[in-house]
């Protein structure tokens, strides 16, 4: 695309990378990348490739965001001379990624002075109200700037400069969020029946003390609170204070004065995103002599963005505003190139590029305070500081009444701390981003050199491209804590039915979370190098037949931390890097009984979890996986003009293309012990999360600032349990690659009119995906529940309470007394062994995962009486019953993809004032993971095979420029009627597939990874619906559904009613969500103001006809009434005006 198309086509927010989607085979990724990066114009799928598989260059130099591989250098449209996209089987000169190669060439100065200055203005008064918006969102946008270029030394040295400023205020509609009504705040939960029972003495005693009820033994909450009426005195005062301060009233009752329990509890808001930016670029071109030219390009962009919602974890639902992020980014690129025509047949191109991306403030919370100051100034004295509001209950349990370690202790100061992250299933989510802020500075260095040589009818080219990247960052992972209320236990006041049809506000207000996760800050110095070599030849066999062939070699060093502050998991391997520490606490917690520090080969040579290793351990390189040197990429293509008249060309090609692993993947290895902390506490109390609801020994609280132990330091591993490993790289990972192929015919139908028709296909191999290698064993859980049904006293939690088994119990302890398993009964253990009754020894299980407690020997691993009448775990099992490991997420190159398409384009080059292109794609893309965040079924990778999240079966895009054929009038009439033109982009696309999920944990893999692995059953044909119309059969009528949720159900229960099996039968994705029907139009009027000065007026309309274009619906069956419902739409009609002066 040339400068005319780039500067005249209507581009929303003037983002040049929107032009990518004008090409056949290119569409947006449809949210397939769950993390930050998938909502930018440059995040596209090209010919079945993933959204992060594209390579962006400006003036030939690297301009890729180092974190998520998106375009970081984005020149203004007025500074661009050419926008070039290469896709599918391009020459061996290009690579690094398997998607498209995008090269933006900026303008240069000439012997004449030329330039422009402009402003684009937008205001919400010009826009339409969205279909789901409460009101017309604020939309104030000013983009202003200019360009100026000319000679410094005539015919030798030239310059070109550009500037653009951005001042944007843009309203963003929130998800519909269910918040407590006035009745619920007053304790009236008549619409939410209690289903659980009190089983813990500490909880009973706390409620006794708060609200004066008499609880003895197990008691159903429905009996304790008749009619589901809870006296407000029973509420946790901290939970009430946090709710009153940060959780708004429903839109239907903004003052929370209506005590009718049937008030609509929905809250929606439209807070503003504020973006302020300045961009500057400067280019110098110098002709050294007739054979040598030098070019220097400098790009600078500063952006400050205040976002009302977090963007890092895009999958987080039900967010309330008030906990947004501040981001400040400075991007710079310096590009120096030298072109030398050595002879008439030889040309050398050398280039040096430096790229810097500094995000000194990235995802920094807009609301910061010491965690213990999260409550209101008129609030309570015990605000996450370890002080209980029930001193008698704590005293009876032998707990301290004031212990800071019972509370939240980031110890990072008021600028880094804030309100904990709190998620209530069926309700709201508040608090500072649980992923944590991430200030970072990335530097990329590139040196490349290419030589082109013409020898007869051969044009040969070969070259080298060397790159190094460095990324310094500090991740404040979940430093303020993360509470989850999901109703996973029968001891909860409300235990969810798996369908999300109930909110858990009673659980929240009583201060009884299901889990608490906390991490710590960690600093990394990430580095990596790449080497790319290529050789290619274009052989003109005959005047009408050309063969292109080449070979490329790529080496991408596994990214590593210079301080070796990564960890990974190798089953059965003991760490040797850190000192052997023999504290009694650590020994008992990790199950060590006979440590031997003198023997490096002993499994118990150090108090370090067996299997957790770091760089420097045997077989663990600093990049955690092997360096792969076998990335050879052959390329071949042919072009044939069968009739030798230049009007018909038949083309075909094939090639291999490789992908590096983006730096974001390594982000998952931060915040983990011993270089960070991540502890998952199940069943703690809200105000004192490290105190279990069951009482007993509190969980260890290791958090205290940034944890940076050096190799050889002692680490007390008793403090980090259960360890939740978000990342584990397989040791023998190989490079991701894609095989691409195409065949097509291009025909000139008339002068300036060209038709192209072709087949384009690709197959992705060894693509990166995630799987849980430490999931809970459903068969063990079923056996335990069956055993409890046969013998109600057979299964306990190991400390005196009866223990059932079911969803969300993968990290629970189990004690089975000797002789309690009947003859012939089979108990499957998580390690694969089997116990057949009767059992002569007691059995202890500390978690249901294969590696829950690596040293634990279940048979003989528990005693109901350890000598003092106290039950305990033993035989290598953690004595306190807390597992060593929870989920362990492995990143591995185990996914694949397949893409096939017919692509048609009809292009009319500019003549008679008209230029257009029509691009049509008919395609199908299938994979078992559409990005590395997608989690695979651990025992059957192929079972995830389904439509790609970015699959778009049909897509048509028309782009055009038309100078209206108005007669050339003179005088005043000419100033009014001459110079009119229109341009536009019209897009039509079938919908993206919907990701179908379940969070009821029937597969025992529900966790804190990127997405939910569970799936429901598809019990009826899938039917798409018009969200404007009522859901069939709903009473009263409910609208907003894009598919019928009644086509799905939770997986069938087992014979004994234990809802456990691996996954439902629904496909991972199902076709399809709502499509795209969009018209963007620009009307332009150019008026001469003299011989060289022109004024251009523009009126631009985005979504001209205000078509409501729904985004994909909620695909999680556990989201209750939201399942199948659309929560967002694409933008309604937006208008902007522009005035530009050019000379």
Coordinates of C-alpha atoms in Angstrom, one line a residue, residues 199-535:
X199 CA -18.4 -28.3 60.5
X200 CA -15.6 -26.3 62.0
X201 CA -15.4 -25.4 65.7
X202 CA -13.6 -22.1 65.1
X203 CA -16.2 -20.9 62.7
X204 CA -19.0 -21.9 65.2
X205 CA -17.2 -20.1 68.0
X206 CA -16.7 -16.9 65.9
X207 CA -20.4 -16.8 65.1
X208 CA -21.2 -17.5 68.7
X209 CA -19.1 -14.5 69.7
X210 CA -20.3 -12.2 67.0
X211 CA -24.0 -12.7 67.0
X212 CA -24.8 -14.6 70.2
X213 CA -26.1 -17.8 68.7
X214 CA -25.6 -21.2 70.4
X215 CA -23.9 -23.6 68.0
X216 CA -22.9 -27.1 69.1
X217 CA -21.8 -29.8 66.7
X218 CA -22.6 -29.7 63.1
X219 CA -25.4 -27.4 62.2
X220 CA -27.0 -26.5 58.8
X221 CA -26.8 -22.8 58.0
X222 CA -30.4 -22.9 57.0
X223 CA -31.3 -24.0 60.6
X224 CA -28.9 -21.4 62.1
X225 CA -30.4 -18.6 60.0
X226 CA -34.2 -19.5 59.5
X227 CA -35.7 -18.0 56.4
X228 CA -32.1 -17.1 55.2
X229 CA -32.2 -14.0 57.5
X230 CA -28.7 -13.3 58.9
X231 CA -28.3 -10.7 61.7
X232 CA -25.8 -8.1 60.5
X233 CA -24.0 -8.5 63.8
X234 CA -22.8 -11.9 62.5
X235 CA -21.1 -10.3 59.5
X236 CA -17.3 -10.0 59.4
X237 CA -16.7 -6.3 60.1
X238 CA -13.9 -6.0 57.6
X239 CA -15.9 -7.6 54.8
X240 CA -18.7 -5.1 55.6
X241 CA -16.4 -2.2 55.6
X242 CA -14.8 -3.2 52.3
X243 CA -18.2 -3.7 50.7
X244 CA -19.5 -0.4 51.9
X245 CA -16.4 1.4 50.7
X246 CA -15.9 -0.1 47.3
X247 CA -19.0 -2.0 46.1
X248 CA -21.7 0.2 44.7
X249 CA -25.5 -0.2 45.0
X250 CA -27.5 -1.6 42.0
X251 CA -28.4 0.8 39.2
X252 CA -32.1 0.1 40.1
X253 CA -31.5 1.4 43.6
X254 CA -28.5 3.7 43.6
X255 CA -29.0 4.7 47.3
X256 CA -29.5 1.2 48.6
X257 CA -32.7 2.2 50.3
X258 CA -35.2 -0.2 48.7
X259 CA -35.4 -3.3 51.0
X260 CA -37.4 -5.3 48.5
X261 CA -35.4 -8.5 48.0
X262 CA -36.5 -8.7 44.3
X263 CA -34.7 -5.5 43.3
X264 CA -32.6 -6.0 40.1
X265 CA -29.1 -6.4 41.6
X266 CA -27.2 -5.4 38.4
X267 CA -24.7 -2.6 38.3
X268 CA -23.1 -1.2 35.1
X269 CA -20.9 1.8 34.8
X270 CA -19.1 3.7 32.0
X271 CA -15.8 5.0 33.5
X272 CA -13.3 6.8 31.4
X273 CA -10.0 5.8 29.9
X274 CA -7.6 8.8 29.6
X275 CA -4.8 8.6 27.1
X276 CA -2.2 11.3 26.6
X277 CA 0.6 10.8 24.0
X278 CA 3.2 12.6 22.0
X279 CA 5.0 11.0 19.0
X280 CA 8.0 12.4 17.1
X281 CA 10.1 11.0 14.2
X282 CA 13.0 12.3 12.2
X283 CA 14.6 10.8 9.2
X284 CA 17.9 11.9 7.5
X285 CA 18.9 10.6 4.0
X286 CA 22.4 11.4 2.7
X287 CA 23.9 10.5 -0.7
X288 CA 27.6 9.9 0.1
X289 CA 28.3 9.5 -3.6
X290 CA 26.7 7.9 -6.7
X291 CA 27.1 4.5 -5.2
X292 CA 26.6 4.9 -1.5
X293 CA 23.6 6.1 0.5
X294 CA 23.1 6.5 4.2
X295 CA 19.8 6.8 6.1
X296 CA 19.2 7.5 9.8
X297 CA 15.7 7.2 11.4
X298 CA 14.7 8.1 14.9
X299 CA 11.3 7.4 16.5
X300 CA 10.1 8.6 19.9
X301 CA 6.7 8.0 21.4
X302 CA 5.5 8.9 25.0
X303 CA 2.2 7.6 26.2
X304 CA 0.4 8.0 29.5
X305 CA -2.7 5.9 29.9
X306 CA -5.1 5.8 32.9
X307 CA -7.3 2.7 32.4
X308 CA -10.4 2.1 34.5
X309 CA -10.1 -1.7 34.3
X310 CA -7.1 -3.9 34.4
X311 CA -6.0 -5.2 30.9
X312 CA -3.4 -7.8 31.8
X313 CA -5.7 -10.6 32.7
X314 CA -8.4 -10.1 30.1
X315 CA -10.3 -13.2 31.2
X316 CA -11.1 -11.7 34.7
X317 CA -14.9 -11.2 34.7
X318 CA -17.3 -9.1 36.8
X319 CA -14.8 -6.3 37.5
X320 CA -16.1 -3.1 39.2
X321 CA -14.4 0.1 38.3
X322 CA -12.3 2.0 40.8
X323 CA -9.3 -0.3 40.6
X324 CA -7.8 0.7 37.3
X325 CA -4.2 0.9 36.2
X326 CA -1.8 3.7 35.3
X327 CA 0.6 3.1 32.4
X328 CA 3.5 5.2 31.2
X329 CA 5.4 4.0 28.2
X330 CA 8.3 5.5 26.2
X331 CA 9.2 3.8 22.9
X332 CA 12.3 4.7 20.9
X333 CA 13.9 3.3 17.8
X334 CA 17.2 4.3 16.1
X335 CA 17.7 2.8 12.7
X336 CA 20.9 3.4 10.7
X337 CA 21.2 1.9 7.2
X338 CA 23.9 2.0 4.5
X339 CA 23.3 0.9 0.9
X340 CA 26.4 0.4 -1.3
X341 CA 26.2 -0.4 -5.0
X342 CA 29.5 -2.1 -5.3
X343 CA 29.1 -2.8 -9.0
X344 CA 26.3 -2.9 -11.6
X345 CA 25.5 -6.5 -10.4
X346 CA 26.3 -6.3 -6.7
X347 CA 24.5 -4.3 -3.9
X348 CA 25.2 -4.5 -0.1
X349 CA 22.7 -3.4 2.5
X350 CA 23.8 -3.0 6.1
X351 CA 21.6 -2.0 9.0
X352 CA 22.0 -1.3 12.7
X353 CA 18.8 -0.9 14.8
X354 CA 18.4 -0.1 18.5
X355 CA 14.9 -0.4 20.0
X356 CA 14.0 0.5 23.5
X357 CA 10.6 0.1 25.2
X358 CA 10.5 1.5 28.7
X359 CA 7.4 1.1 30.8
X360 CA 8.4 2.7 34.1
X361 CA 4.7 2.5 35.1
X362 CA 2.9 -0.6 33.8
X363 CA -0.3 -1.8 35.4
X364 CA 0.4 0.4 38.4
X365 CA -2.8 0.5 40.6
X366 CA -4.5 3.8 40.6
X367 CA -5.5 3.2 44.2
X368 CA -2.6 2.4 46.5
X369 CA -2.3 2.2 50.3
X370 CA -0.9 -0.1 52.9
X371 CA -3.0 -3.2 52.8
X372 CA -3.9 -2.7 56.5
X373 CA -5.3 0.8 55.5
X374 CA -7.8 -0.7 53.0
X375 CA -10.7 -0.1 55.4
X376 CA -12.4 3.2 55.8
X377 CA -11.0 5.8 58.3
X378 CA -14.1 5.3 60.3
X379 CA -13.8 1.5 59.9
X380 CA -12.5 -1.3 62.1
X381 CA -9.3 -1.7 64.0
X382 CA -8.7 -5.2 62.7
X383 CA -8.1 -4.6 58.9
X384 CA -5.9 -7.4 57.6
X385 CA -3.4 -6.7 60.4
X386 CA -3.7 -10.0 62.2
X387 CA -6.1 -8.7 64.9
X388 CA -9.2 -10.8 65.3
X389 CA -12.7 -9.5 66.0
X390 CA -13.4 -12.7 67.9
X391 CA -10.8 -12.9 70.7
X392 CA -12.6 -15.6 72.7
X393 CA -12.9 -17.9 69.8
X394 CA -9.2 -17.5 68.9
X395 CA -8.2 -18.0 72.6
X396 CA -10.3 -21.3 72.7
X397 CA -8.4 -22.5 69.6
X398 CA -5.0 -21.6 71.1
X399 CA -4.4 -18.8 68.6
X400 CA -2.8 -15.4 69.1
X401 CA -5.2 -12.5 69.4
X402 CA -2.9 -10.1 67.7
X403 CA -0.4 -11.7 65.3
X404 CA 0.6 -9.7 62.2
X405 CA 1.5 -13.0 60.4
X406 CA -2.1 -14.0 60.5
X407 CA -2.9 -10.9 58.3
X408 CA -1.5 -9.7 55.0
X409 CA 2.2 -8.5 55.1
X410 CA 3.6 -7.5 51.7
X411 CA 5.8 -4.9 53.4
X412 CA 6.3 -3.0 50.2
X413 CA 5.1 0.4 51.3
X414 CA 1.9 2.4 50.5
X415 CA 3.0 3.0 46.8
X416 CA 3.1 -0.7 46.0
X417 CA 0.3 -2.1 48.2
X418 CA -3.4 -1.7 47.9
X419 CA -6.8 -3.3 48.4
X420 CA -6.7 -7.2 48.1
X421 CA -8.2 -8.8 45.0
X422 CA -11.6 -10.2 46.0
X423 CA -13.7 -12.3 43.6
X424 CA -17.1 -13.5 44.6
X425 CA -18.6 -16.1 42.3
X426 CA -22.0 -15.0 40.9
X427 CA -21.2 -11.5 42.1
X428 CA -18.5 -8.9 42.0
X429 CA -14.7 -8.6 41.7
X430 CA -12.8 -5.7 43.3
X431 CA -9.2 -5.0 44.3
X432 CA -5.9 -4.3 42.7
X433 CA -4.9 -6.4 39.7
X434 CA -4.0 -9.8 41.1
X435 CA -1.4 -10.4 38.4
X436 CA 0.5 -7.4 39.9
X437 CA 2.1 -4.4 38.3
X438 CA 5.1 -4.9 36.1
X439 CA 7.5 -2.0 35.5
X440 CA 9.9 -3.1 32.8
X441 CA 12.5 -1.8 30.4
X442 CA 13.3 -3.7 27.2
X443 CA 16.2 -3.2 24.9
X444 CA 16.8 -4.8 21.5
X445 CA 19.9 -4.6 19.4
X446 CA 20.0 -5.7 15.8
X447 CA 22.8 -5.9 13.2
X448 CA 22.0 -7.2 9.7
X449 CA 23.8 -7.3 6.4
X450 CA 22.5 -8.5 3.0
X451 CA 24.3 -8.9 -0.3
X452 CA 22.5 -9.1 -3.6
X453 CA 24.4 -10.4 -6.7
X454 CA 23.1 -10.7 -10.2
X455 CA 24.8 -13.5 -12.2
X456 CA 23.3 -14.0 -15.6
X457 CA 19.7 -15.0 -15.2
X458 CA 20.2 -15.6 -11.4
X459 CA 19.6 -13.0 -8.7
X460 CA 21.2 -14.3 -5.6
X461 CA 20.9 -12.8 -2.1
X462 CA 22.4 -13.9 1.2
X463 CA 22.7 -12.3 4.6
X464 CA 22.9 -12.4 8.3
X465 CA 20.7 -11.0 11.0
X466 CA 22.0 -10.9 14.6
X467 CA 19.8 -9.8 17.6
X468 CA 20.1 -9.5 21.3
X469 CA 17.3 -8.6 23.7
X470 CA 17.5 -7.6 27.4
X471 CA 14.5 -7.1 29.6
X472 CA 14.7 -5.8 33.1
X473 CA 11.5 -6.1 35.1
X474 CA 10.0 -6.4 38.5
X475 CA 6.8 -8.3 39.0
X476 CA 4.7 -7.6 42.0
X477 CA 2.7 -10.8 41.7
X478 CA -0.4 -10.8 43.8
X479 CA 1.4 -9.0 46.6
X480 CA -1.9 -7.8 48.2
X481 CA -3.5 -11.2 48.3
X482 CA -6.3 -12.8 46.2
X483 CA -9.5 -14.1 47.8
X484 CA -11.8 -16.5 45.9
X485 CA -15.4 -17.3 46.9
X486 CA -16.6 -20.1 44.7
X487 CA -18.7 -22.2 47.0
X488 CA -16.5 -25.3 46.6
X489 CA -17.1 -26.9 50.0
X490 CA -20.2 -28.3 51.7
X491 CA -19.0 -26.3 54.8
X492 CA -19.7 -23.0 52.9
X493 CA -22.9 -21.3 53.8
X494 CA -23.7 -21.6 50.1
X495 CA -22.2 -24.3 48.0
X496 CA -22.6 -23.7 44.3
X497 CA -24.4 -26.0 42.0
X498 CA -21.8 -25.6 39.4
X499 CA -24.1 -23.5 37.2
X500 CA -23.4 -20.2 39.0
X501 CA -27.1 -19.6 39.6
X502 CA -26.5 -18.2 43.1
X503 CA -24.3 -15.4 44.4
X504 CA -22.1 -16.0 47.4
X505 CA -22.7 -12.8 49.2
X506 CA -23.4 -14.6 52.5
X507 CA -20.1 -16.4 52.3
X508 CA -18.4 -13.1 51.7
X509 CA -20.2 -11.2 54.4
X510 CA -19.6 -13.9 57.0
X511 CA -15.9 -13.8 56.1
X512 CA -15.5 -17.4 54.8
X513 CA -13.5 -17.5 51.6
X514 CA -12.7 -20.7 49.8
X515 CA -9.1 -19.9 49.1
X516 CA -6.5 -17.2 49.5
X517 CA -3.5 -16.8 47.2
X518 CA -0.6 -14.5 47.9
X519 CA 2.7 -13.9 46.1
X520 CA 5.7 -11.6 46.4
X521 CA 7.7 -9.3 44.3
X522 CA 10.6 -10.5 42.2
X523 CA 13.2 -8.8 39.9
X524 CA 14.5 -10.3 36.7
X525 CA 17.1 -9.5 34.1
X526 CA 15.9 -11.4 31.1
X527 CA 18.2 -11.9 28.1
X528 CA 18.3 -13.8 24.9
X529 CA 20.1 -13.9 21.5
X530 CA 19.0 -14.8 18.0
X531 CA 21.0 -15.6 14.9
X532 CA 19.4 -15.7 11.4
X533 CA 21.2 -16.8 8.2
X534 CA 19.8 -17.1 4.7
X535 CA 20.7 -17.7 1.1

